[in-house]
Amino acid sequence: MTIPNLSKEIENAATIGISGHIRPDGDCIGSTMGLYLYLRKVYPDKAVRIFLETPAAIFGCIKDLDRIEDASNVTDRFDVFFCVDCGKDRLGEAEKLFDSAARKINIDHHISNTGTGDVNYIVPTASSASELVFDLFDKDKLDEDIAKALYIGIIHDTGVLQYSNTAPKTLNTVAELIKFGFDFPALIEETFYEKTYLQTQIMGRALLESMLLMDGRVAVSQVDKKMMDFYRVDSKDFEGIVNQLRNIKGVEVAIFMYETAFQEYKVSLRSGGVINVSKIAQFFGGGGHVRAAGCNLTGSFHDVVNNITAHIEAQYKELNA
Ligand code: 5GP
Ligand code: MN
C-alpha cells in the first residue's frame, strides 16, 4: 500500500483533528500523540487538535498529553481529520468530527478494518499504528518527544518487541527512534510492566478464579461489576490479564471479560496463532488481529463463554486439530 503524502494531504488545511479508538491503549495514544506533536512542530500555523478518552496515568510521560480534548461537546468542522489505530466506528464521540471533516484520513493496522476514510493507509502486517505514523513523517523533522510517543506505541502493541507482529521494519523503525537518546528501559518499565498494588491484586483474583476449558486449550476469566466496585478499579486496570492467561502452558486461546453493565461484557481474546480470534470477534461485531481481538457481548458469563468457545471449536474442526 502506498504511503500517503502527508505534506500534500494537509497543505491547504487550516484545521486538523486527530483521534483514535475508545479505551485508548499504548499504541493508540502513542500514534495519535506522535502525529499531534509532529504536526504542531512542523506546521505551527495550522490549528491541530487531538481527541481521545482520558489516557491512563502511566502515559503522562508523553509530552502535551494534557492537550487531549474530550470530543463530546465539540461541533467544529475540520479541514482534515485523522482516524488512527481503528476504523471510524470505534472513534466514539469523535466519530461525528471525522464524518463532518472535509477530508478523512484513516491510518490503521487492524485486519478487520477495510478502510473508512477518503485516504486509507491500512497495513495489517504492521506492528502498530505508531509504525505506520512514522512512515508518514519527514525523518529530519522528528524530535525526542515525537520519537518517545511512537516508541511507546510500538512497545505496547508488540509486547516489548516480542509478538509475531514484530518485523524487521519494526526494528528498523525502533532503531531510528532510540537514536534520540531517551531512557527507553525506564519507559518500558513505567508504561508496560509496572502495576499498582491494586492492579496486581485484581490480576491475582482473575487468575485465581480462572477456568480451563476444552482440554486445557482455552483459559477464561472475568471481573464482574461487584468486584470492580469492591477494588475500585476500571478497565484501565486490567491491562495484561488476558496475556497472562494466554501464557499458561497448553493454552491456545485466552478469554478475559469484564462487566460494563448488567450482563454486558467487554471481551478480550488472545491466541497463540492457530485460532484466528479476529474472525471470532468480528462475528460478534468487534475486531482486531489474528492473535489479539475484542468485542462486546451480552448475556451471562456462561452464555458469553459458550458463544465464544463454539467458534473456537468450529475453527479447530475446520483445521482438523
Ligand atoms: P484488547 O483485548 O487489548 O482490548 O484489544 C485487542 C485488539 O483488538 C486491539 O488491537 C484492539 O484495538 C482490538 N479490539 C478490541 N476490542 C475491539 C472491538 O470491540 N472492536 C474492534 N473492531 N476491535 C477491537
Ligand atoms: Mn494498535
Tab-separated table of C-alpha atoms and ligand atoms in Angstrom:
chain	number	residue	atom	x	y	z
A	1	MET	CA	0.000	0.000	0.000
A	2	THR	CA	1.409	3.382	-0.972
A	3	ILE	CA	2.254	5.707	1.855
A	4	PRO	CA	0.061	8.827	1.750
A	5	ASN	CA	1.894	12.084	1.136
A	6	LEU	CA	1.318	13.839	4.441
A	7	SER	CA	2.516	17.296	3.420
A	8	LYS	CA	0.325	17.230	0.271
A	9	GLU	CA	-2.705	15.980	2.199
A	10	ILE	CA	-2.615	18.842	4.655
A	11	GLU	CA	-1.068	21.671	2.624
A	12	ASN	CA	-4.378	23.535	2.248
A	13	ALA	CA	-5.802	22.593	5.637
A	14	ALA	CA	-6.080	25.256	8.328
A	15	THR	CA	-7.720	22.982	10.890
A	16	ILE	CA	-6.670	19.405	11.590
A	17	GLY	CA	-8.224	16.916	14.018
A	18	ILE	CA	-6.809	13.626	15.272
A	19	SER	CA	-8.490	10.796	17.148
A	20	GLY	CA	-8.174	7.087	17.937
A	21	HIS	CA	-10.274	4.332	19.434
A	22	ILE	CA	-12.325	4.299	22.613
A	23	ARG	CA	-10.496	2.966	25.683
A	24	PRO	CA	-7.180	4.034	24.130
A	25	ASP	CA	-4.214	1.705	24.658
A	26	GLY	CA	-0.485	2.438	24.377
A	27	ASP	CA	-0.395	2.264	20.594
A	28	CYS	CA	-3.486	4.393	20.191
A	29	ILE	CA	-2.095	7.086	22.496
A	30	GLY	CA	1.461	6.847	21.129
A	31	SER	CA	0.418	7.027	17.471
A	32	THR	CA	-2.095	9.872	17.848
A	33	MET	CA	0.170	11.875	20.158
A	34	GLY	CA	3.166	11.269	17.865
A	35	LEU	CA	1.157	12.613	14.935
A	36	TYR	CA	-0.138	15.524	17.014
A	37	LEU	CA	3.346	16.544	18.228
A	38	TYR	CA	4.780	16.261	14.714
A	39	LEU	CA	2.067	18.343	13.069
A	40	ARG	CA	2.283	21.046	15.747
A	41	LYS	CA	6.045	21.212	15.399
A	42	VAL	CA	6.276	21.139	11.611
A	43	TYR	CA	3.135	23.185	10.844
A	44	PRO	CA	2.918	25.789	13.639
A	45	ASP	CA	0.457	27.878	11.598
A	46	LYS	CA	-2.177	25.164	11.489
A	47	ALA	CA	-4.687	24.562	14.271
A	48	VAL	CA	-4.179	20.945	15.339
A	49	ARG	CA	-6.366	19.275	17.977
A	50	ILE	CA	-6.452	15.798	19.440
A	51	PHE	CA	-9.497	14.000	20.850
A	52	LEU	CA	-9.325	10.852	22.991
A	53	GLU	CA	-10.842	9.364	26.100
A	54	THR	CA	-8.705	10.116	29.171
A	55	PRO	CA	-5.474	8.086	28.941
A	56	ALA	CA	-4.166	6.030	31.865
A	57	ALA	CA	-1.860	7.994	34.195
A	58	ILE	CA	1.199	5.975	33.072
A	59	PHE	CA	1.169	7.836	29.747
A	60	GLY	CA	1.844	11.144	31.493
A	61	CYS	CA	5.450	10.778	30.282
A	62	ILE	CA	4.281	11.760	26.773
A	63	LYS	CA	4.664	15.472	26.057
A	64	ASP	CA	1.492	17.581	25.894
A	65	LEU	CA	-0.761	14.727	26.951
A	66	ASP	CA	-2.859	17.351	28.735
A	67	ARG	CA	-3.786	18.869	25.357
A	68	ILE	CA	-6.073	15.898	24.713
A	69	GLU	CA	-9.693	17.007	24.473
A	70	ASP	CA	-12.996	15.265	25.037
A	71	ALA	CA	-14.937	15.314	21.764
A	72	SER	CA	-18.393	15.168	23.392
A	73	ASN	CA	-19.359	18.820	23.075
A	74	VAL	CA	-17.233	19.744	20.099
A	75	THR	CA	-19.043	20.601	16.860
A	76	ASP	CA	-16.251	22.148	14.760
A	77	ARG	CA	-15.859	21.114	11.157
A	78	PHE	CA	-12.232	20.178	10.376
A	79	ASP	CA	-10.465	20.532	7.043
A	80	VAL	CA	-8.620	17.259	7.654
A	81	PHE	CA	-9.345	14.606	10.284
A	82	PHE	CA	-7.170	11.609	11.108
A	83	CYS	CA	-8.648	8.376	12.466
A	84	VAL	CA	-5.721	6.349	13.817
A	85	ASP	CA	-5.484	2.732	15.104
A	86	CYS	CA	-9.135	1.884	14.281
A	87	GLY	CA	-11.925	2.353	11.783
A	88	LYS	CA	-14.330	5.275	12.273
A	89	ASP	CA	-16.892	3.070	14.070
A	90	ARG	CA	-14.604	2.880	17.134
A	91	LEU	CA	-13.915	6.615	17.438
A	92	GLY	CA	-16.695	7.048	19.979
A	93	GLU	CA	-17.571	10.717	20.495
A	94	ALA	CA	-15.068	11.791	17.820
A	95	GLU	CA	-16.839	9.868	15.039
A	96	LYS	CA	-19.067	12.840	14.240
A	97	LEU	CA	-15.980	15.041	13.817
A	98	PHE	CA	-14.474	12.537	11.403
A	99	ASP	CA	-17.762	12.299	9.480
A	100	SER	CA	-18.119	16.045	9.081
A	101	ALA	CA	-14.479	16.690	8.102
A	102	ALA	CA	-13.790	17.827	4.550
A	103	ARG	CA	-11.021	15.241	4.152
A	104	LYS	CA	-10.868	11.999	6.152
A	105	ILE	CA	-7.657	10.037	6.604
A	106	ASN	CA	-7.667	6.557	8.170
A	107	ILE	CA	-4.401	5.021	9.385
A	108	ASP	CA	-4.648	1.553	10.897
A	109	HIS	CA	-3.116	-1.916	11.188
A	110	HIS	CA	-6.213	-3.945	12.129
A	111	ILE	CA	-7.023	-6.762	9.736
A	112	SER	CA	-10.726	-6.174	10.428
A	113	ASN	CA	-10.602	-2.584	9.100
A	114	THR	CA	-11.452	-2.266	5.420
A	115	GLY	CA	-10.803	1.489	5.346
A	116	THR	CA	-13.207	4.212	6.424
A	117	GLY	CA	-11.532	7.374	5.063
A	118	ASP	CA	-11.121	9.207	1.764
A	119	VAL	CA	-7.493	8.222	2.143
A	120	ASN	CA	-6.708	4.877	3.758
A	121	TYR	CA	-3.344	3.654	4.922
A	122	ILE	CA	-4.270	0.266	6.343
A	123	VAL	CA	-1.452	-2.255	6.710
A	124	PRO	CA	-2.500	-5.359	8.678
A	125	THR	CA	1.081	-6.672	8.734
A	126	ALA	CA	2.354	-3.548	10.509
A	127	SER	CA	3.183	-3.997	14.185
A	128	SER	CA	1.288	-0.932	15.258
A	129	ALA	CA	-0.382	2.263	14.154
A	130	SER	CA	2.698	4.035	15.547
A	131	GLU	CA	4.910	2.281	12.984
A	132	LEU	CA	2.579	3.489	10.214
A	133	VAL	CA	2.507	7.054	11.512
A	134	PHE	CA	6.332	7.014	11.427
A	135	ASP	CA	6.125	6.154	7.687
A	136	LEU	CA	4.320	9.440	7.053
A	137	PHE	CA	6.985	11.647	8.592
A	138	ASP	CA	9.916	13.526	7.168
A	139	LYS	CA	12.567	11.864	9.345
A	140	ASP	CA	14.679	15.027	9.521
A	141	LYS	CA	11.852	16.745	11.378
A	142	LEU	CA	11.453	14.288	14.241
A	143	ASP	CA	12.453	15.187	17.767
A	144	GLU	CA	12.822	13.318	21.036
A	145	ASP	CA	9.225	13.891	22.157
A	146	ILE	CA	7.736	12.615	18.902
A	147	ALA	CA	10.099	9.623	18.947
A	148	LYS	CA	9.170	8.766	22.540
A	149	ALA	CA	5.449	8.726	21.770
A	150	LEU	CA	5.870	6.420	18.773
A	151	TYR	CA	8.304	4.201	20.657
A	152	ILE	CA	5.785	3.685	23.460
A	153	GLY	CA	3.136	2.778	20.879
A	154	ILE	CA	5.336	0.166	19.217
A	155	ILE	CA	6.467	-1.306	22.534
A	156	HIS	CA	2.902	-1.732	23.727
A	157	ASP	CA	1.470	-3.334	20.602
A	158	THR	CA	4.403	-5.727	20.189
A	159	GLY	CA	4.646	-6.761	23.860
A	160	VAL	CA	8.116	-5.180	24.027
A	161	LEU	CA	9.081	-6.411	20.547
A	162	GLN	CA	8.176	-9.992	21.338
A	163	TYR	CA	4.938	-10.704	19.455
A	164	SER	CA	4.980	-12.091	15.931
A	165	ASN	CA	3.875	-8.732	14.522
A	166	THR	CA	7.460	-7.545	15.168
A	167	ALA	CA	9.085	-7.404	11.725
A	168	PRO	CA	12.495	-6.256	10.522
A	169	LYS	CA	10.828	-2.970	9.567
A	170	THR	CA	9.547	-2.594	13.125
A	171	LEU	CA	13.063	-2.960	14.483
A	172	ASN	CA	14.430	-0.529	11.895
A	173	THR	CA	11.806	1.970	12.991
A	174	VAL	CA	12.709	1.444	16.646
A	175	ALA	CA	16.387	1.866	15.745
A	176	GLU	CA	15.597	5.292	14.287
A	177	LEU	CA	13.543	6.252	17.328
A	178	ILE	CA	16.018	5.312	20.056
A	179	LYS	CA	18.703	7.402	18.335
A	180	PHE	CA	17.109	10.326	20.156
A	181	GLY	CA	18.630	9.000	23.345
A	182	PHE	CA	15.634	8.871	25.682
A	183	ASP	CA	15.677	6.464	28.615
A	184	PHE	CA	13.862	3.582	26.933
A	185	PRO	CA	14.281	0.959	29.675
A	186	ALA	CA	12.515	3.347	32.052
A	187	LEU	CA	9.712	3.951	29.546
A	188	ILE	CA	9.158	0.207	29.148
A	189	GLU	CA	9.242	-0.361	32.884
A	190	GLU	CA	6.929	2.523	33.755
A	191	THR	CA	4.362	2.159	30.992
A	192	PHE	CA	4.373	-1.591	30.318
A	193	TYR	CA	5.494	-3.708	33.276
A	194	GLU	CA	4.873	-1.632	36.363
A	195	LYS	CA	1.497	-2.226	38.051
A	196	THR	CA	-0.083	-0.629	41.073
A	197	TYR	CA	-0.720	-2.905	44.020
A	198	LEU	CA	-4.457	-2.836	43.239
A	199	GLN	CA	-3.844	-3.817	39.628
A	200	THR	CA	-1.676	-6.679	40.834
A	201	GLN	CA	-4.356	-7.783	43.274
A	202	ILE	CA	-7.111	-7.749	40.672
A	203	MET	CA	-4.906	-9.706	38.291
A	204	GLY	CA	-4.314	-12.204	41.088
A	205	ARG	CA	-8.065	-12.562	41.660
A	206	ALA	CA	-8.751	-13.007	37.965
A	207	LEU	CA	-6.056	-15.653	37.611
A	208	LEU	CA	-7.131	-17.459	40.773
A	209	GLU	CA	-10.723	-17.649	39.592
A	210	SER	CA	-9.897	-18.586	36.003
A	211	MET	CA	-11.064	-21.826	34.412
A	212	LEU	CA	-9.568	-24.103	31.829
A	213	LEU	CA	-11.908	-25.374	29.115
A	214	MET	CA	-11.646	-27.587	26.039
A	215	ASP	CA	-8.978	-29.886	27.464
A	216	GLY	CA	-6.881	-27.007	28.684
A	217	ARG	CA	-6.700	-25.292	25.320
A	218	VAL	CA	-8.836	-22.366	26.487
A	219	ALA	CA	-8.444	-20.272	29.642
A	220	VAL	CA	-11.195	-17.920	30.712
A	221	SER	CA	-11.725	-15.422	33.473
A	222	GLN	CA	-13.910	-12.472	34.306
A	223	VAL	CA	-14.186	-9.485	36.593
A	224	ASP	CA	-17.763	-8.520	37.345
A	225	LYS	CA	-19.159	-5.146	38.335
A	226	LYS	CA	-19.269	-6.073	42.007
A	227	MET	CA	-15.588	-6.908	42.038
A	228	MET	CA	-14.725	-3.748	40.114
A	229	ASP	CA	-16.604	-1.681	42.699
A	230	PHE	CA	-15.019	-3.560	45.592
A	231	TYR	CA	-11.470	-2.975	44.362
A	232	ARG	CA	-12.374	0.427	42.872
A	233	VAL	CA	-10.774	-0.426	39.573
A	234	ASP	CA	-11.778	0.294	35.983
A	235	SER	CA	-10.928	-1.116	32.569
A	236	LYS	CA	-7.509	0.578	32.559
A	237	ASP	CA	-6.513	-1.680	35.461
A	238	PHE	CA	-6.993	-4.934	33.527
A	239	GLU	CA	-4.159	-4.496	31.045
A	240	GLY	CA	-2.068	-7.665	30.918
A	241	ILE	CA	-4.526	-10.105	32.496
A	242	VAL	CA	-5.558	-11.747	29.229
A	243	ASN	CA	-1.911	-12.146	28.178
A	244	GLN	CA	-1.121	-13.791	31.491
A	245	LEU	CA	-3.927	-16.314	30.877
A	246	ARG	CA	-2.536	-16.994	27.406
A	247	ASN	CA	0.883	-17.701	28.945
A	248	ILE	CA	-0.484	-20.827	30.660
A	249	LYS	CA	1.175	-23.921	29.269
A	250	GLY	CA	-1.125	-25.647	26.777
A	251	VAL	CA	-3.480	-22.696	26.375
A	252	GLU	CA	-4.147	-21.609	22.781
A	253	VAL	CA	-6.936	-19.106	23.424
A	254	ALA	CA	-7.378	-16.829	26.426
A	255	ILE	CA	-10.669	-15.083	27.097
A	256	PHE	CA	-10.882	-12.268	29.610
A	257	MET	CA	-14.013	-10.234	30.143
A	258	TYR	CA	-15.248	-7.540	32.438
A	259	GLU	CA	-18.763	-6.362	33.028
A	260	THR	CA	-19.563	-2.918	31.604
A	261	ALA	CA	-23.241	-3.020	32.649
A	262	PHE	CA	-25.542	-5.761	33.939
A	263	GLN	CA	-24.840	-8.812	31.743
A	264	GLU	CA	-22.856	-6.753	29.263
A	265	TYR	CA	-19.247	-7.686	28.811
A	266	LYS	CA	-16.205	-6.263	27.129
A	267	VAL	CA	-14.330	-9.328	25.912
A	268	SER	CA	-10.604	-9.598	25.177
A	269	LEU	CA	-9.309	-12.537	23.170
A	270	ARG	CA	-5.735	-13.729	22.658
A	271	SER	CA	-4.499	-16.708	20.674
A	272	GLY	CA	-1.216	-18.468	20.077
A	273	GLY	CA	-1.730	-18.116	16.312
A	274	VAL	CA	-3.604	-21.343	15.465
A	275	ILE	CA	-7.033	-19.904	16.168
A	276	ASN	CA	-7.955	-16.623	14.448
A	277	VAL	CA	-9.562	-14.600	17.233
A	278	SER	CA	-10.158	-11.594	14.967
A	279	LYS	CA	-12.594	-13.759	12.988
A	280	ILE	CA	-14.457	-14.642	16.180
A	281	ALA	CA	-14.518	-11.046	17.415
A	282	GLN	CA	-15.735	-9.836	14.016
A	283	PHE	CA	-18.597	-12.333	14.100
A	284	PHE	CA	-19.759	-10.636	17.289
A	285	GLY	CA	-19.362	-7.130	15.889
A	286	GLY	CA	-15.840	-6.478	17.162
A	287	GLY	CA	-12.462	-6.952	15.525
A	288	GLY	CA	-8.715	-6.853	15.942
A	289	HIS	CA	-5.829	-9.052	14.864
A	290	VAL	CA	-5.397	-12.822	14.399
A	291	ARG	CA	-3.747	-13.134	17.818
A	292	ALA	CA	-5.427	-10.281	19.708
A	293	ALA	CA	-9.000	-9.128	19.305
A	294	GLY	CA	-12.012	-7.904	21.221
A	295	CYS	CA	-15.768	-7.439	21.134
A	296	ASN	CA	-18.769	-6.630	23.305
A	297	LEU	CA	-21.246	-9.364	24.242
A	298	THR	CA	-24.444	-9.544	26.259
A	299	GLY	CA	-25.768	-12.349	28.421
A	300	SER	CA	-24.490	-14.175	31.453
A	301	PHE	CA	-20.814	-15.040	31.859
A	302	HIS	CA	-21.626	-18.615	30.853
A	303	ASP	CA	-23.567	-17.509	27.754
A	304	VAL	CA	-20.620	-15.437	26.624
A	305	VAL	CA	-18.153	-18.269	27.219
A	306	ASN	CA	-20.376	-20.758	25.371
A	307	ASN	CA	-20.837	-18.409	22.436
A	308	ILE	CA	-17.113	-17.894	22.028
A	309	THR	CA	-15.958	-21.452	22.627
A	310	ALA	CA	-18.423	-22.679	19.965
A	311	HIS	CA	-16.452	-20.606	17.455
A	312	ILE	CA	-13.129	-21.893	18.742
A	313	GLU	CA	-14.391	-25.466	18.390
A	314	ALA	CA	-15.615	-24.742	14.862
A	315	GLN	CA	-12.195	-23.420	13.885
A	316	TYR	CA	-10.465	-26.470	15.369
A	317	LYS	CA	-12.857	-28.676	13.398
A	318	GLU	CA	-12.007	-26.810	10.184
A	319	LEU	CA	-8.311	-27.282	10.939
A	320	ASN	CA	-8.852	-30.939	11.896
A	321	ALA	CA	-6.922	-30.211	15.045
B	1	5GP	P1	-7.849	-5.606	23.800
B	1	5GP	O1	-8.245	-7.006	24.102
B	1	5GP	O2	-6.456	-5.307	24.267
B	1	5GP	O3	-8.864	-4.593	24.221
B	1	5GP	O4	-7.822	-5.497	22.223
B	1	5GP	C1	-7.089	-6.376	21.415
B	1	5GP	C2	-7.096	-5.876	19.985
B	1	5GP	O5	-8.431	-5.952	19.461
B	1	5GP	C3	-6.693	-4.431	19.850
B	1	5GP	O6	-5.960	-4.287	18.666
B	1	5GP	C4	-7.995	-3.693	19.810
B	1	5GP	O7	-7.865	-2.498	19.102
B	1	5GP	C5	-8.930	-4.676	19.129
B	1	5GP	N1	-10.292	-4.590	19.664
B	1	5GP	C6	-10.664	-4.747	20.968
B	1	5GP	N2	-11.991	-4.593	21.120
B	1	5GP	C7	-12.480	-4.321	19.887
B	1	5GP	C8	-13.801	-4.028	19.397
B	1	5GP	O8	-14.793	-4.017	20.123
B	1	5GP	N3	-13.897	-3.791	18.047
B	1	5GP	C9	-12.819	-3.808	17.207
B	1	5GP	N4	-13.014	-3.553	15.904
B	1	5GP	N5	-11.580	-4.064	17.648
B	1	5GP	C10	-11.394	-4.320	18.964
B	2	MN	MN	-2.711	-0.733	17.645
